[in-house]
Every structure is written in C-alpha cells, then in structure tokens.
PDB file of C-alpha atoms in Angstrom:
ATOM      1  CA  UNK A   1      22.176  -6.159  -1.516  1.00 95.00           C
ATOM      2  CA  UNK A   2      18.994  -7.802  -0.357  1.00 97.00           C
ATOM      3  CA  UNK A   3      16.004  -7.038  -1.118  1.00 98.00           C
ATOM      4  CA  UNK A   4      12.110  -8.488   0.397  1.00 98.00           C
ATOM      5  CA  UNK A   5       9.779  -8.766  -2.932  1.00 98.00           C
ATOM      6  CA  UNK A   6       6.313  -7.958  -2.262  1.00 98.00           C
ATOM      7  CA  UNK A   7       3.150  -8.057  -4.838  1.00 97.00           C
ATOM      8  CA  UNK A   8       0.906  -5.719  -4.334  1.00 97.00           C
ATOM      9  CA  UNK A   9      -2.734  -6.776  -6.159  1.00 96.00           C
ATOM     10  CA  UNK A  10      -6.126  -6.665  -5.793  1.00 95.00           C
ATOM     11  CA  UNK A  11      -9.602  -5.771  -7.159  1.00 95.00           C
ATOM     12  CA  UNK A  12      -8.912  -2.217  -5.875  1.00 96.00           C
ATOM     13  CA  UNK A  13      -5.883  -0.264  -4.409  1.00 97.00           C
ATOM     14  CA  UNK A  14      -5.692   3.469  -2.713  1.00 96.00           C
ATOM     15  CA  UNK A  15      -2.447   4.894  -2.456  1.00 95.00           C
ATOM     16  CA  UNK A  16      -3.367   8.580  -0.814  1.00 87.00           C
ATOM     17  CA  UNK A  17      -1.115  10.963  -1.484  1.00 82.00           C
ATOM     18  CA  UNK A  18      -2.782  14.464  -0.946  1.00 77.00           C
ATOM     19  CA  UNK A  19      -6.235  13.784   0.180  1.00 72.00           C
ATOM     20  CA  UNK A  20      -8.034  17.098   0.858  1.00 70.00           C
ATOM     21  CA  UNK A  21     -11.446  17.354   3.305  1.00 73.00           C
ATOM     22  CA  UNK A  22     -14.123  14.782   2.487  1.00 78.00           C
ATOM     23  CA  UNK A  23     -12.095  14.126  -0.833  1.00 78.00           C
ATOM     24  CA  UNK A  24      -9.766  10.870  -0.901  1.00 84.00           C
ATOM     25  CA  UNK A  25      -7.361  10.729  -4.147  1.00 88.00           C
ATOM     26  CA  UNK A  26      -5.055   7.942  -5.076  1.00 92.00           C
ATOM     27  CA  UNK A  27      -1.608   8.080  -6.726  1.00 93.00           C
ATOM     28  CA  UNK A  28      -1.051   6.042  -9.627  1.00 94.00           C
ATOM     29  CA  UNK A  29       1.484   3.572  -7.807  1.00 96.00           C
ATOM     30  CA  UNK A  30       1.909   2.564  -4.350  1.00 97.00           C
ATOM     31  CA  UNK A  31       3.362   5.482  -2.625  1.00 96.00           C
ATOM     32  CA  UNK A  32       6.261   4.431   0.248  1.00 97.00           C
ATOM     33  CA  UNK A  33       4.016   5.720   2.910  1.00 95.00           C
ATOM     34  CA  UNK A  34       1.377   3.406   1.738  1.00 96.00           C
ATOM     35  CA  UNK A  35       3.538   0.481   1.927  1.00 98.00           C
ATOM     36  CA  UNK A  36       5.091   1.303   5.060  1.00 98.00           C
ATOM     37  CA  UNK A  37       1.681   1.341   6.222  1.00 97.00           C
ATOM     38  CA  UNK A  38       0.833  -1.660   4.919  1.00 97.00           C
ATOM     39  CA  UNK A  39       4.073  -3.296   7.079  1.00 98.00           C
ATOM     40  CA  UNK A  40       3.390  -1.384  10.190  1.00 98.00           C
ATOM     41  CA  UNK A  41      -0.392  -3.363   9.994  1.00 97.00           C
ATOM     42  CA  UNK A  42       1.480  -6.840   9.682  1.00 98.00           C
ATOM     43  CA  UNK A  43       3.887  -6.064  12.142  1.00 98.00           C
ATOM     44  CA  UNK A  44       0.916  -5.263  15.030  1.00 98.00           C
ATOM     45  CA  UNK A  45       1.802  -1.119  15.400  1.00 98.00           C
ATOM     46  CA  UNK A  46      -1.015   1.173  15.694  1.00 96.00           C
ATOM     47  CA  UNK A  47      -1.006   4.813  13.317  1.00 92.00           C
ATOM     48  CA  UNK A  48       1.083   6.632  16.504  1.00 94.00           C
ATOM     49  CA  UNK A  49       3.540   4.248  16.946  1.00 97.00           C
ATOM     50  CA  UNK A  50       7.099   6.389  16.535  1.00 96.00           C
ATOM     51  CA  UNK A  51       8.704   2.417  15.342  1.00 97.00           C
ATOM     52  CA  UNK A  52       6.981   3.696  12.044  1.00 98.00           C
ATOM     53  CA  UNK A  53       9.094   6.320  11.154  1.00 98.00           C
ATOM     54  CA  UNK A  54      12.058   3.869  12.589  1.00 97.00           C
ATOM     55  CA  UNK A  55      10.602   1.671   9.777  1.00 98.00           C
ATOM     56  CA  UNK A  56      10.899   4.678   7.205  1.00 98.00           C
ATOM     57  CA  UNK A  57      14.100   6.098   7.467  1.00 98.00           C
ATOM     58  CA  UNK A  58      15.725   2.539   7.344  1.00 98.00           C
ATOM     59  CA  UNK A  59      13.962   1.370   4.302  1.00 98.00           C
ATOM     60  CA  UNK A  60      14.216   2.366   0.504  1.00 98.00           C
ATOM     61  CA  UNK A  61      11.087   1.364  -2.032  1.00 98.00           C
ATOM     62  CA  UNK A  62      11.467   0.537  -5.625  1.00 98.00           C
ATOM     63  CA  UNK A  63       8.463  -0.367  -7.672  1.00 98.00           C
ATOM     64  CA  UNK A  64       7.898  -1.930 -10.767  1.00 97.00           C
ATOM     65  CA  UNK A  65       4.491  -1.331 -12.902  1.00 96.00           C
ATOM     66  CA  UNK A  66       2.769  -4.496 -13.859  1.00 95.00           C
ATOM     67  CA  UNK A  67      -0.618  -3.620 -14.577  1.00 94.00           C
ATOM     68  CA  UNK A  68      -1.381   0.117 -13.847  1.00 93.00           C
ATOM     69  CA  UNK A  69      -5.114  -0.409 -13.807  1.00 93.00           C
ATOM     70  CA  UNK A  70      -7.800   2.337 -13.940  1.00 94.00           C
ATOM     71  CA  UNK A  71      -8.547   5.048 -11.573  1.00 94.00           C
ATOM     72  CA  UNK A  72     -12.147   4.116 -10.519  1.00 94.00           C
ATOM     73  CA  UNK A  73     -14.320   7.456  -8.664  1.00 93.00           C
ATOM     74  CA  UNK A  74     -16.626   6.221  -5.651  1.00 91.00           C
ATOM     75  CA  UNK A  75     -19.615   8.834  -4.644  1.00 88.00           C
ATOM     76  CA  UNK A  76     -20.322   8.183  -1.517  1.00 84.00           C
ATOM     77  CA  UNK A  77     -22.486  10.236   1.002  1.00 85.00           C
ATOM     78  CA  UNK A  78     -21.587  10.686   4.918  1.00 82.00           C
ATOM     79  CA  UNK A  79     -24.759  11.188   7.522  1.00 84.00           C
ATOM     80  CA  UNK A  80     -25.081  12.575  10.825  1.00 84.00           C
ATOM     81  CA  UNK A  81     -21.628  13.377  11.649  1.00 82.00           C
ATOM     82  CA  UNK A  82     -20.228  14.759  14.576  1.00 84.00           C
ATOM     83  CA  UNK A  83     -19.373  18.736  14.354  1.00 83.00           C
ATOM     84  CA  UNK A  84     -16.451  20.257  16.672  1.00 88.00           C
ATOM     85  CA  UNK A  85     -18.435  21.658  18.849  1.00 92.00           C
ATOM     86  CA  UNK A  86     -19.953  18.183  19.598  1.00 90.00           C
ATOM     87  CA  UNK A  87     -23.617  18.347  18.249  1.00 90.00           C
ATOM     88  CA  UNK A  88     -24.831  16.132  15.116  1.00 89.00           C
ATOM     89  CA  UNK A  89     -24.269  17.843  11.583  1.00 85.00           C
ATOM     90  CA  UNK A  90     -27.441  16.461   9.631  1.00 84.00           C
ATOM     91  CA  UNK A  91     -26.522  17.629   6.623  1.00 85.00           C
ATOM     92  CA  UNK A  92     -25.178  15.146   3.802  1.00 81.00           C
ATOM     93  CA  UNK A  93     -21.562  15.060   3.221  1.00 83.00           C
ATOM     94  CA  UNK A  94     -20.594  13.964  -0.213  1.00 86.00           C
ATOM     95  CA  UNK A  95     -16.802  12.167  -0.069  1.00 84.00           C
ATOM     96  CA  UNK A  96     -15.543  11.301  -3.692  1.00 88.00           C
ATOM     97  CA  UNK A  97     -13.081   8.438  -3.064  1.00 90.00           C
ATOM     98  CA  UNK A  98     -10.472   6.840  -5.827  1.00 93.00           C
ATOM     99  CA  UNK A  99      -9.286   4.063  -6.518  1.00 95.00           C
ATOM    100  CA  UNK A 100      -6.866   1.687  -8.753  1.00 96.00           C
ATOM    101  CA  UNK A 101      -8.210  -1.142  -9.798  1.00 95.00           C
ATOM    102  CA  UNK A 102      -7.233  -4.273 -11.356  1.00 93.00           C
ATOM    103  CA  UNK A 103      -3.544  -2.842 -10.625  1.00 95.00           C
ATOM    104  CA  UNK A 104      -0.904  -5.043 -10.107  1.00 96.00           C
ATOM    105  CA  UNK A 105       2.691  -3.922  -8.728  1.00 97.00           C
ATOM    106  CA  UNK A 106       6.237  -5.322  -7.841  1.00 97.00           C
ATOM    107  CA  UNK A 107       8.065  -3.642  -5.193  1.00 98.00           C
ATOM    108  CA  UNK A 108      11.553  -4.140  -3.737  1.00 98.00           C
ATOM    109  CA  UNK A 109      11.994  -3.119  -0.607  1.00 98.00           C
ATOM    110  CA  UNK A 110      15.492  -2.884   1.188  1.00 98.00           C
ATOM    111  CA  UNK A 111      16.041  -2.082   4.882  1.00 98.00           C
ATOM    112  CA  UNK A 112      19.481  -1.013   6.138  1.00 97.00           C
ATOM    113  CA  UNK A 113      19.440  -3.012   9.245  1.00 97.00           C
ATOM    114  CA  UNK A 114      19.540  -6.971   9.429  1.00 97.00           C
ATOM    115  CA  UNK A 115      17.280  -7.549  12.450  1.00 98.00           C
ATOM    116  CA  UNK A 116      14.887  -5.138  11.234  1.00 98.00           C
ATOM    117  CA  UNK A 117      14.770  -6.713   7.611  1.00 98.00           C
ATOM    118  CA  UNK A 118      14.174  -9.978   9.068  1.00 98.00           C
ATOM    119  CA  UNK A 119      11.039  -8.714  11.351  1.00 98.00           C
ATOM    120  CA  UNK A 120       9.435  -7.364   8.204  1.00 98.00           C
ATOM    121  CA  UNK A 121      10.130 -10.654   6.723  1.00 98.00           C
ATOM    122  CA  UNK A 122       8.936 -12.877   9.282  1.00 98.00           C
ATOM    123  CA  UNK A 123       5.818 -10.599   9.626  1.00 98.00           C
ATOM    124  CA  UNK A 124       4.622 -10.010   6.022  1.00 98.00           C
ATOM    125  CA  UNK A 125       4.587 -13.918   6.113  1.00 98.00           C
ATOM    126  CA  UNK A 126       2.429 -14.068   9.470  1.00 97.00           C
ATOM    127  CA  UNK A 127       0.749 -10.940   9.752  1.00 97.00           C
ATOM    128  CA  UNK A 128      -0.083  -9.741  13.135  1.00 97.00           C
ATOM    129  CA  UNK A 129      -3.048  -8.040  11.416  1.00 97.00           C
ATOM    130  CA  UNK A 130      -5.003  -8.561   8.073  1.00 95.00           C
ATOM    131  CA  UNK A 131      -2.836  -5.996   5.354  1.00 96.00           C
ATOM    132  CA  UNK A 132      -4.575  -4.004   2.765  1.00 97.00           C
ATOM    133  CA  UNK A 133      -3.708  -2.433  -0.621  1.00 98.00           C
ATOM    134  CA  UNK A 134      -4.142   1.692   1.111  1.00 94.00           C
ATOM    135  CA  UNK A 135      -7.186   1.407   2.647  1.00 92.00           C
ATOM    136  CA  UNK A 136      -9.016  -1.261   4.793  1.00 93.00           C
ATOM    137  CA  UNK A 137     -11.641  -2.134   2.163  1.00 93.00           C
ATOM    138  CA  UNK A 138      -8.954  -3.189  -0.631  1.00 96.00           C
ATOM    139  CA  UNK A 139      -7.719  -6.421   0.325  1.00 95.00           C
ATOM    140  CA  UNK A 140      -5.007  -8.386  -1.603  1.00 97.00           C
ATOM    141  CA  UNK A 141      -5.955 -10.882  -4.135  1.00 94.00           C
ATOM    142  CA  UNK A 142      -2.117 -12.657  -4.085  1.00 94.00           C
ATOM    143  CA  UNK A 143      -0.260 -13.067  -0.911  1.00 95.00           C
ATOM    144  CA  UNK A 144       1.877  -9.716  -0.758  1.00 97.00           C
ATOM    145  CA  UNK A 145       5.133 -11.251   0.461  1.00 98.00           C
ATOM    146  CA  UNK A 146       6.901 -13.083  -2.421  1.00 97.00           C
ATOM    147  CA  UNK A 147      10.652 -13.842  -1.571  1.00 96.00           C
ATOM    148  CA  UNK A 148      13.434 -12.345  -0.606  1.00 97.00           C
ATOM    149  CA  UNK A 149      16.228 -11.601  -3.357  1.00 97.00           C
ATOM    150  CA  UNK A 150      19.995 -10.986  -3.624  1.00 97.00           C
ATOM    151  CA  UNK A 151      20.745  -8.670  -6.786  1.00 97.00           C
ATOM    152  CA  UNK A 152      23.269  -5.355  -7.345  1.00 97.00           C
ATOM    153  CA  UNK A 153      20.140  -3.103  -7.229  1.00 97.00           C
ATOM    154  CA  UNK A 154      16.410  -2.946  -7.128  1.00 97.00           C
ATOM    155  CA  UNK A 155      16.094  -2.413 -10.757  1.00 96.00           C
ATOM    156  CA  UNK A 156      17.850  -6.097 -11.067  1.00 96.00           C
ATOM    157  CA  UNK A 157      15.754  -7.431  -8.590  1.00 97.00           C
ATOM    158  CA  UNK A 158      12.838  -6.740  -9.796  1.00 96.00           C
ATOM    159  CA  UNK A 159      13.819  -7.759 -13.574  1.00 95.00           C
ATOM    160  CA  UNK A 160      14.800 -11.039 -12.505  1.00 94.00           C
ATOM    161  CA  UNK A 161      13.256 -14.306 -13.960  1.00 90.00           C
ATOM    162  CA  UNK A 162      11.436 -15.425 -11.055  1.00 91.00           C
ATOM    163  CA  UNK A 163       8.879 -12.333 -10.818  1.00 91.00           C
ATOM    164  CA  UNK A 164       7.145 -12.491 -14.405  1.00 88.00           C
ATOM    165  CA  UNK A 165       4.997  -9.266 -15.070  1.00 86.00           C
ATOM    166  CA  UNK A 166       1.207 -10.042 -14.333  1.00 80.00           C
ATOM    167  CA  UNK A 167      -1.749  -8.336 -15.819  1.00 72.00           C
ATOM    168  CA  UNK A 168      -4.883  -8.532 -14.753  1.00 67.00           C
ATOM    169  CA  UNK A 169      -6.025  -7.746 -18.294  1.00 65.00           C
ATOM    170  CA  UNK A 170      -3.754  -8.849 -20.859  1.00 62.00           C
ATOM    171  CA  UNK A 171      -2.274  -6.037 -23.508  1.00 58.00           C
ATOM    172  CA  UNK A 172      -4.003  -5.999 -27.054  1.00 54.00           C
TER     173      UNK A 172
END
C-alpha cells in the first residue's frame, strides 16, 4: 500500500473540531477534516468546492504523535460587527481561540485512487496556495510533504527509519 508522508509543525496548530459561537477549540491532533483542508488549499479549491468531499471519501488518515505540544488560550476581542439585520453591533465580542503549539505530527495519508494520489502529491510539493496548520495564521515551520512510502499499513509507515520522531522540546 502507498502511503504520502506529511509533517505537520509549527509554532502553533488549530485543529477545530466543535467550535461553538465566538469560541474556537482545537483537538489535540490534527483532525482528517483539518488535513483535508489543508490539501484542498494546495490543490487551488475554494471551502464549496464538492472535489473536497471527492478528496474525503477516497482518503484514509493515520497519525503519529511526535510532540503533542500545549494547548495555548488566545483572548481576543471582535469590534463593530455586522448584525443580521445589517446594522453595526458596537458592542465587544470576546472570541477565546486555542491552539497547539510547539506540536509536531506524522501523518500517513492513503488515497484509493492512483490519479488522485498523485495530484495530492504533485500539489503538496507546489502548492497552488500557501497551506496552514488549521487556521491561516499557523503556518508550517518544516515543509509538510515528506515522501511517499510503500509499507503493509500506516502503522509501518509511519514507524519506519526514515521519519525519526521530532520534538520541539526534548523529553526530561
């Protein structure tokens, strides 16, 4: 089976996963939305673009736990919004946001169809636009796309030699 190897680091991640009103969570790992995300931006496809849930169903994640950071909480304050009924709200929003940082994962990612697995490929090498780790403001620190792999299963992929475990703070 093959498998595309991506690292997903950076000074801060956000992996969503059940974000409620002005509050914006992260899960402890990438979640495979996330990631798919994260492809469907370096393959050119905007949010609404049904390819994405093509990209989905044809794909299976595994992930591997490097580094699992910290969850970091952002206060941050929203101004002067727009209401529903189209006037300006002028009162203050507060928006707790949270993050992972210093987080460093491994994922294996195998697509059931060739053409589609070498798209992916091609395009996590030379995206069509800049990835990010969840949201827009957590950029990558390593390139994401790391190989491509041959092994039985993802849990042999991602043990193999050639992806050593990375911390971004080594274990006392």
């Amino acid at each position: 089976m093959k498998f595309i190897i991506l690292r997903l680091e950076g000074p801060i991640q956000s992996w969503g996963e059940r974000s409620y009103w002005d509050e914006k969570d992260t899960a402890n790992i990438p979640t495979k939305s996330g990631v798919i995300g994260l492809i469907a931006t370096c393959l050119g496809l905007k949010r609404d673009d049904l390819k994405i849930q093509e990209i989905y169903d044809k794909t299976t994640l595994s992930i591997r736990v490097d580094d699992r950071g910290r969850i970091l909480r952002d206060y941050q304050t929203i101004e002067n919004t727009m209401r529903a009924d189209g006037k300006i709200n002028e009162n203050m929003i507060v928006s707790p946001r949270f993050y992972l940082t210093e987080a460093s994962f491994l994922c294996a990612l195998s697509v059931s169809e060739e053409q589609l697995f070498k798209l992916i490929e091609e395009k996590l090498k030379c995206p069509e636009w800049t990835p990010y780790l969840g949201r827009k403001c957590c950029v990558p620190s390593v390139p994401i796309y790391v190989g491509t792999i041959e092994a039985k299963d993802a849990k042999r992929a991602l043990s193999d030699n050639r992806f050593p475990i990375r911390y971004y703070n080594e274990p006392a």
